[in-house]
Coordinates of C-alpha atoms and ligand atoms in Angstrom, one line a residue:
X20 CA 18.7 8.9 13.4
X21 CA 21.2 6.5 15.0
X22 CA 24.5 5.4 13.6
X23 CA 23.3 2.0 12.6
X24 CA 20.4 3.4 10.6
X25 CA 22.7 5.9 8.9
X26 CA 25.0 3.0 7.9
X27 CA 22.0 1.0 6.7
X28 CA 20.9 3.9 4.5
X29 CA 24.4 4.3 3.0
X30 CA 24.4 0.6 2.2
X31 CA 20.9 0.6 0.9
X32 CA 21.6 3.6 -1.3
X33 CA 24.8 1.9 -2.7
X34 CA 22.7 -1.2 -3.5
X35 CA 20.1 0.8 -5.3
X36 CA 22.8 2.5 -7.4
X37 CA 24.2 -0.9 -8.3
X38 CA 20.8 -2.1 -9.5
X39 CA 20.0 -4.3 -6.6
X40 CA 16.7 -4.4 -4.6
X41 CA 16.3 -2.9 -1.1
X42 CA 13.2 -3.3 1.1
X43 CA 12.6 -0.2 3.2
X44 CA 10.0 1.2 5.5
X45 CA 7.5 4.0 4.5
X46 CA 4.8 5.4 6.7
X47 CA 2.2 3.1 5.1
X48 CA 3.8 -0.3 4.5
X49 CA 7.3 -1.6 3.6
X50 CA 8.3 -1.2 0.0
X51 CA 10.5 -3.3 -2.3
X52 CA 12.6 -0.7 -4.0
X53 CA 14.7 -0.4 -7.1
X54 CA 16.3 2.5 -9.0
X55 CA 13.2 3.6 -11.0
X56 CA 15.4 4.7 -14.0
X57 CA 17.1 1.3 -14.3
X58 CA 14.8 -1.1 -16.2
X59 CA 16.9 -4.2 -15.3
X60 CA 16.7 -3.4 -11.6
X61 CA 12.9 -2.8 -11.9
X62 CA 12.5 -6.1 -13.7
X63 CA 13.8 -7.9 -10.6
X64 CA 10.9 -6.5 -8.6
X65 CA 8.4 -8.1 -10.9
X66 CA 10.3 -11.4 -10.8
X67 CA 10.7 -11.5 -7.1
X68 CA 7.2 -10.5 -6.3
X69 CA 5.8 -12.7 -9.0
X70 CA 3.8 -9.7 -10.0
X71 CA 2.1 -9.6 -13.4
X72 CA 3.8 -7.2 -15.8
X73 CA 0.5 -5.3 -16.3
X74 CA 0.5 -3.9 -12.8
X75 CA 2.4 -0.6 -12.7
X76 CA 4.7 0.5 -9.8
X77 CA 4.7 3.7 -7.7
X78 CA 7.7 5.9 -8.0
X79 CA 8.9 7.4 -4.7
X80 CA 10.6 10.8 -4.6
X81 CA 12.1 12.9 -1.8
X82 CA 12.1 16.4 -3.4
X83 CA 9.3 18.2 -5.2
X84 CA 11.8 19.1 -8.0
X85 CA 11.7 15.5 -9.1
X86 CA 8.1 15.8 -10.0
X87 CA 9.0 18.1 -12.8
X88 CA 11.6 15.6 -14.2
X89 CA 9.3 12.6 -14.0
X90 CA 6.1 14.0 -15.2
X91 CA 4.9 16.2 -18.0
X92 CA 4.0 19.7 -16.8
X93 CA 2.3 19.1 -13.5
X94 CA -0.4 21.7 -13.3
X95 CA -1.3 24.0 -10.3
X96 CA -3.8 21.4 -9.0
X97 CA -1.1 18.8 -8.7
X98 CA 1.2 21.2 -7.0
X99 CA -1.5 22.2 -4.6
X100 CA -2.1 18.6 -3.7
X101 CA 1.6 17.9 -3.3
X102 CA 1.9 21.0 -1.1
X103 CA -1.0 19.8 1.1
X104 CA -0.4 16.0 1.3
X105 CA 3.3 15.4 0.7
X106 CA 5.3 14.0 2.3
X107 CA 2.4 11.6 3.0
X108 CA 0.2 8.7 1.9
X109 CA -1.2 10.1 -1.4
X110 CA -0.1 8.7 -4.8
X111 CA -0.9 10.8 -7.8
X112 CA -1.1 9.2 -11.3
X113 CA 0.2 11.7 -13.8
X114 CA 1.4 11.8 -17.4
X115 CA 4.9 10.4 -17.3
X116 CA 8.0 12.0 -18.9
X117 CA 10.2 10.0 -21.2
X118 CA 12.9 9.2 -18.7
X119 CA 10.7 6.7 -16.9
X120 CA 11.2 3.2 -18.4
X121 CA 8.0 1.5 -19.7
X122 CA 8.5 -1.4 -17.4
X123 CA 7.8 0.8 -14.4
X124 CA 4.4 1.9 -15.7
X125 CA 3.5 -1.4 -17.5
X126 CA 3.6 0.5 -20.7
X127 CA 1.0 3.1 -19.6
X128 CA 1.5 6.8 -20.5
X129 CA 1.0 7.6 -16.8
X130 CA 3.1 7.1 -13.6
X131 CA 2.1 6.9 -10.0
X132 CA 4.2 9.2 -7.8
X133 CA 4.4 9.9 -4.1
X134 CA 6.7 11.3 -1.5
X135 CA 6.6 9.1 1.6
X136 CA 6.5 10.5 5.1
X137 CA 9.2 8.5 6.6
X138 CA 12.7 9.7 7.5
X139 CA 14.4 6.5 6.4
X140 CA 12.7 6.3 3.1
X141 CA 13.4 10.0 2.3
X142 CA 17.0 9.8 3.3
X143 CA 17.4 6.5 1.3
X144 CA 16.0 8.2 -1.8
X145 CA 18.2 11.3 -1.3
X146 CA 21.3 9.4 -0.7
X147 CA 20.8 7.0 -3.7
X148 CA 20.2 10.1 -5.8
X149 CA 17.5 8.4 -7.9
X150 CA 13.7 8.0 -7.8
X151 CA 12.8 4.7 -6.3
X152 CA 10.2 2.4 -7.8
X153 CA 8.6 0.3 -5.1
X154 CA 5.5 -1.8 -4.6
X155 CA 4.5 -3.1 -1.3
X156 CA 7.1 -5.8 -0.3
X157 CA 4.9 -8.8 -0.4
X158 CA 4.3 -11.6 -2.9
X159 CA 1.7 -10.5 -5.5
X160 CA -1.9 -10.6 -4.1
X161 CA -0.8 -11.2 -0.5
X162 CA -1.0 -9.2 2.7
X163 CA 1.3 -6.1 2.8
X164 CA 4.2 -6.0 5.2
X165 CA 4.2 -3.6 8.1
X166 CA 7.4 -4.9 9.8
X167 CA 10.8 -6.0 8.5
X168 CA 9.9 -9.6 9.7
X169 CA 6.9 -9.7 7.4
X170 CA 9.2 -8.8 4.5
X171 CA 11.7 -11.5 5.5
X172 CA 8.8 -14.0 5.5
X173 CA 8.1 -13.4 1.8
X174 CA 11.7 -12.9 0.7
X175 CA 14.1 -14.8 2.9
X176 CA 16.9 -14.2 0.3
X177 CA 16.4 -10.6 -0.5
X178 CA 19.6 -8.5 -0.9
X179 CA 18.8 -6.1 2.0
X180 CA 16.1 -4.9 4.3
X181 CA 16.3 -1.7 6.2
X182 CA 14.5 -2.2 9.5
X183 CA 12.6 0.9 10.6
X184 CA 10.2 -0.8 13.0
X185 CA 6.5 -1.1 12.6
X186 CA 5.0 1.3 10.1
X187 CA 2.9 4.2 11.4
X188 CA -0.1 4.2 9.0
X189 CA -0.4 0.5 8.3
X190 CA -2.4 0.5 5.0
X191 CA -1.2 1.6 1.5
X192 CA -1.5 5.1 0.1
X193 CA -4.6 6.6 -1.4
X194 CA -4.1 6.5 -5.2
X195 CA -5.8 9.1 -7.4
X196 CA -5.8 10.0 -11.1
X197 CA -6.0 13.6 -12.2
X198 CA -8.4 14.3 -15.1
X199 CA -9.6 17.4 -16.9
X200 CA -12.5 17.6 -14.4
X201 CA -10.8 16.8 -11.1
X202 CA -9.6 13.7 -9.5
X203 CA -10.7 10.0 -9.5
X204 CA -10.0 7.6 -6.7
X205 CA -8.1 4.5 -7.8
X206 CA -7.4 3.1 -4.4
X207 CA -8.8 4.2 -1.0
X208 CA -6.4 5.0 1.8
X209 CA -6.1 7.1 4.9
X210 CA -6.2 10.3 2.8
X211 CA -9.9 10.4 2.2
X212 CA -12.0 11.7 -0.7
X213 CA -13.3 14.5 1.5
X214 CA -9.8 15.7 2.4
X215 CA -8.8 15.8 -1.2
X216 CA -12.0 17.6 -2.3
X217 CA -10.9 20.5 -0.1
X218 CA -8.2 21.2 -2.8
X219 CA -9.5 19.7 -6.1
X220 CA -13.0 18.7 -7.1
X221 CA -14.0 15.1 -7.4
X222 CA -14.5 14.0 -11.0
X223 CA -17.9 12.4 -11.2
X224 CA -18.4 13.0 -14.9
X225 CA -17.6 9.5 -16.1
X226 CA -16.3 11.3 -19.2
X227 CA -12.6 10.9 -18.5
X228 CA -10.9 8.1 -20.3
X229 CA -7.4 8.7 -18.8
X230 CA -7.8 6.0 -16.2
X231 CA -7.1 2.4 -16.7
X232 CA -8.1 -0.2 -14.2
X233 CA -5.6 0.0 -11.4
X234 CA -4.8 -3.4 -10.2
X235 CA -5.5 -2.1 -6.7
X236 CA -9.0 -2.4 -8.0
X237 CA -8.7 -6.2 -8.5
X238 CA -11.4 -8.1 -6.6
X239 CA -8.9 -10.3 -4.8
X240 CA -5.8 -8.8 -3.1
X241 CA -4.1 -8.5 0.3
X242 CA -5.0 -12.2 1.0
X243 CA -3.6 -14.0 4.0
X244 CA -2.6 -17.6 3.6
X245 CA -5.8 -18.7 5.4
X246 CA -9.4 -18.5 4.3
X247 CA -10.9 -15.2 5.5
X248 CA -14.5 -14.1 5.8
X249 CA -16.1 -10.7 6.7
X250 CA -18.9 -11.3 9.2
X251 CA -20.3 -10.0 12.4
X252 CA -18.6 -12.3 14.9
X253 CA -21.8 -13.2 16.7
X254 CA -23.1 -14.8 13.5
X255 CA -20.4 -17.6 13.4
X256 CA -21.7 -20.7 15.1
X257 CA -20.3 -21.6 18.6
X258 CA -18.9 -24.8 17.3
X259 CA -16.9 -23.1 14.5
X260 CA -15.4 -20.4 16.7
X261 CA -12.6 -22.4 18.3
X262 CA -11.1 -23.0 14.8
X263 CA -11.2 -19.3 13.9
X264 CA -9.1 -16.2 14.5
X265 CA -11.1 -13.0 15.0
X266 CA -10.1 -9.6 13.8
X267 CA -12.2 -7.6 16.2
X268 CA -13.2 -3.9 16.0
X269 CA -15.8 -3.6 18.7
X270 CA -14.4 -6.1 21.2
X271 CA -17.9 -7.7 21.3
X272 CA -19.0 -11.3 20.7
X273 CA -15.4 -12.6 21.1
X274 CA -16.4 -15.6 23.2
X275 CA -15.1 -19.0 22.2
X276 CA -12.9 -17.8 19.3
X277 CA -9.6 -19.7 19.0
X278 CA -7.8 -16.4 18.9
X279 CA -8.9 -12.8 19.3
X280 CA -7.0 -9.9 17.8
X281 CA -8.5 -6.7 19.2
X282 CA -7.2 -4.1 16.7
X283 CA -8.3 -1.0 18.6
X284 CA -9.0 -0.2 22.2
X285 CA -11.6 2.5 21.5
X286 CA -13.1 1.7 18.1
X287 CA -10.6 4.1 16.5
X288 CA -10.3 3.4 12.7
X289 CA -6.9 4.9 12.4
X290 CA -5.6 2.6 15.2
X291 CA -7.4 -0.3 13.5
X292 CA -5.6 0.4 10.2
X293 CA -2.2 0.5 11.9
X294 CA -2.7 -2.9 13.3
X295 CA -4.7 -4.7 10.6
X296 CA -2.0 -6.3 8.4
X297 CA 0.1 -7.2 11.3
X298 CA -2.8 -9.1 12.9
X299 CA -3.5 -10.8 9.5
X300 CA 0.2 -12.0 9.4
X301 CA 0.0 -13.2 13.0
X302 CA -3.2 -15.2 12.3
X303 CA -1.9 -16.7 9.1
X304 CA 1.1 -17.9 11.1
X305 CA -1.0 -19.2 14.0
X306 CA -2.8 -22.5 14.5
X307 CA -6.3 -21.1 13.5
X308 CA -7.9 -22.6 10.5
X309 CA -9.7 -19.5 9.2
X310 CA -10.1 -15.8 9.9
X311 CA -13.2 -13.9 10.7
X312 CA -13.1 -10.1 10.2
X313 CA -15.7 -8.0 11.9
X314 CA -16.9 -5.3 9.6
X315 CA -16.0 -1.7 10.5
X316 CA -18.2 1.4 9.9
X317 CA -17.7 2.6 6.3
X318 CA -17.0 6.3 7.0
X319 CA -13.7 8.1 6.6
X320 CA -10.8 5.6 6.5
X321 CA -13.3 2.9 7.3
X322 CA -13.9 2.8 3.5
X323 CA -10.2 2.0 2.9
X324 CA -10.3 -0.7 5.6
X325 CA -13.5 -2.4 4.3
X326 CA -11.9 -2.4 0.8
X327 CA -8.9 -4.3 2.2
X328 CA -11.1 -6.7 4.2
X329 CA -13.4 -7.5 1.2
X330 CA -10.5 -8.1 -1.2
X331 CA -8.6 -10.2 1.3
X332 CA -11.6 -12.4 1.8
X333 CA -12.7 -12.5 -1.8
X334 CA -13.0 -16.0 -3.2
X335 CA -13.9 -17.0 -6.7
X336 CA -17.4 -18.4 -6.9
X337 CA -17.3 -21.8 -8.6
Ligands
TXA28 O1 1.6 3.0 0.3 C1 1.9 2.6 -0.8 O2 1.4 3.0 -1.8 C2 3.0 1.5 -0.9 C3 4.3 2.0 -0.3 C4 5.5 1.0 -0.5 O3 4.6 3.2 -1.0 N1 3.1 1.0 -2.2 C5 2.2 0.2 -2.8 O4 2.5 -0.2 -4.1 O5 1.1 -0.1 -2.2 P1 1.7 -1.3 -4.8 O6 2.5 -1.6 -6.0 O7 1.5 -2.5 -3.9 O8 0.3 -0.6 -5.2 C6 0.4 0.4 -6.2 C7 -1.0 0.7 -6.8 C8 -1.4 -0.5 -7.6 O9 -2.8 -0.8 -7.4 C9 -1.2 0.1 -9.1 O10 -2.0 -0.5 -10.0 C10 -1.5 1.5 -8.8 O11 -0.9 1.8 -7.6 N2 -0.8 2.3 -9.9 C11 0.5 2.6 -10.0 N3 0.8 3.3 -11.1 C12 -0.3 3.4 -11.7 C13 -0.7 4.1 -13.0 N4 0.2 4.6 -13.8 N5 -2.0 4.0 -13.3 C14 -2.9 3.4 -12.5 N6 -2.6 2.8 -11.4 C15 -1.4 2.8 -11.0
MG29 MG1 0.7 -4.0 -3.0

């Protein structure tokens, strides 16, 4: 880590301890962080994001020992998942301990916890000496940021942004709930159901009542400022194409589009995920009138990608 980054981390950690907000990179997307144990600081996140108070935040930790303090008796399944996937893009929703303020969890008895796989994030949390509550650093319902510039676009007056370059994964963490019978998926991400099932069974009993609707399950989310549709690019009429920006997966049927963003060179879903939100930001800032997203195969992390595309393009039927 270079000297500037170390200085930024010191400054960010001091801000967090003072109850101020700091945006920072994780491996998935940038987070808008506050000291998770300081309710006044956490309230500023909801205010700045214009986030409804019913949408709980993820708490980020840097050491496994924090899990014991923030949750009630994590069982051996939880520890096995942590061992396998942390640091990394998996959030576990667990019964919270009393030290977590209600505002963090929107009054729920559970808290989402993860250990991010990013050197800056980990060292910020360690230096601050507190768990860090952080949603993605975007206005509520909008496209998540994968660069510091995206964060600045949403929050020009924010106290401080630590710039760690473009994020490595590009879409938000997988969120799971742990039940008596196994795990439930609350939000798809690059850690897939199959990978998790190698450690803990999938709960398909529909008996568990522990899980509330996660706002990541809202129909509309991640929306760019321009109208977006999911469609094979060849189906859009030739006359409409010049007005449209295309998010391309296959590189095919790109003729006549106003702008073409080829998100992967070799139809690689991981590469596509890394580039998706950045391309959505680029298109919303460009001259195109609307965005066409080519569907991707719904296997592996393609499930998480299609989830983002559908929600970003969802419009209320009138
Ligand atoms: O990759 C990520 O998860 C990023 C980075 C910054 O860590 N964070 C992120 O946070 O995406 P956010 O707030 O944008 O999304 C968190 C999701 C929401 O859908 C929220 O409803 C769900 O996690 N969640 C958090 N706590 C929960 C809980 N106690 N019960 C159910 N869902 C919860
Ligand atoms: Mg978000």
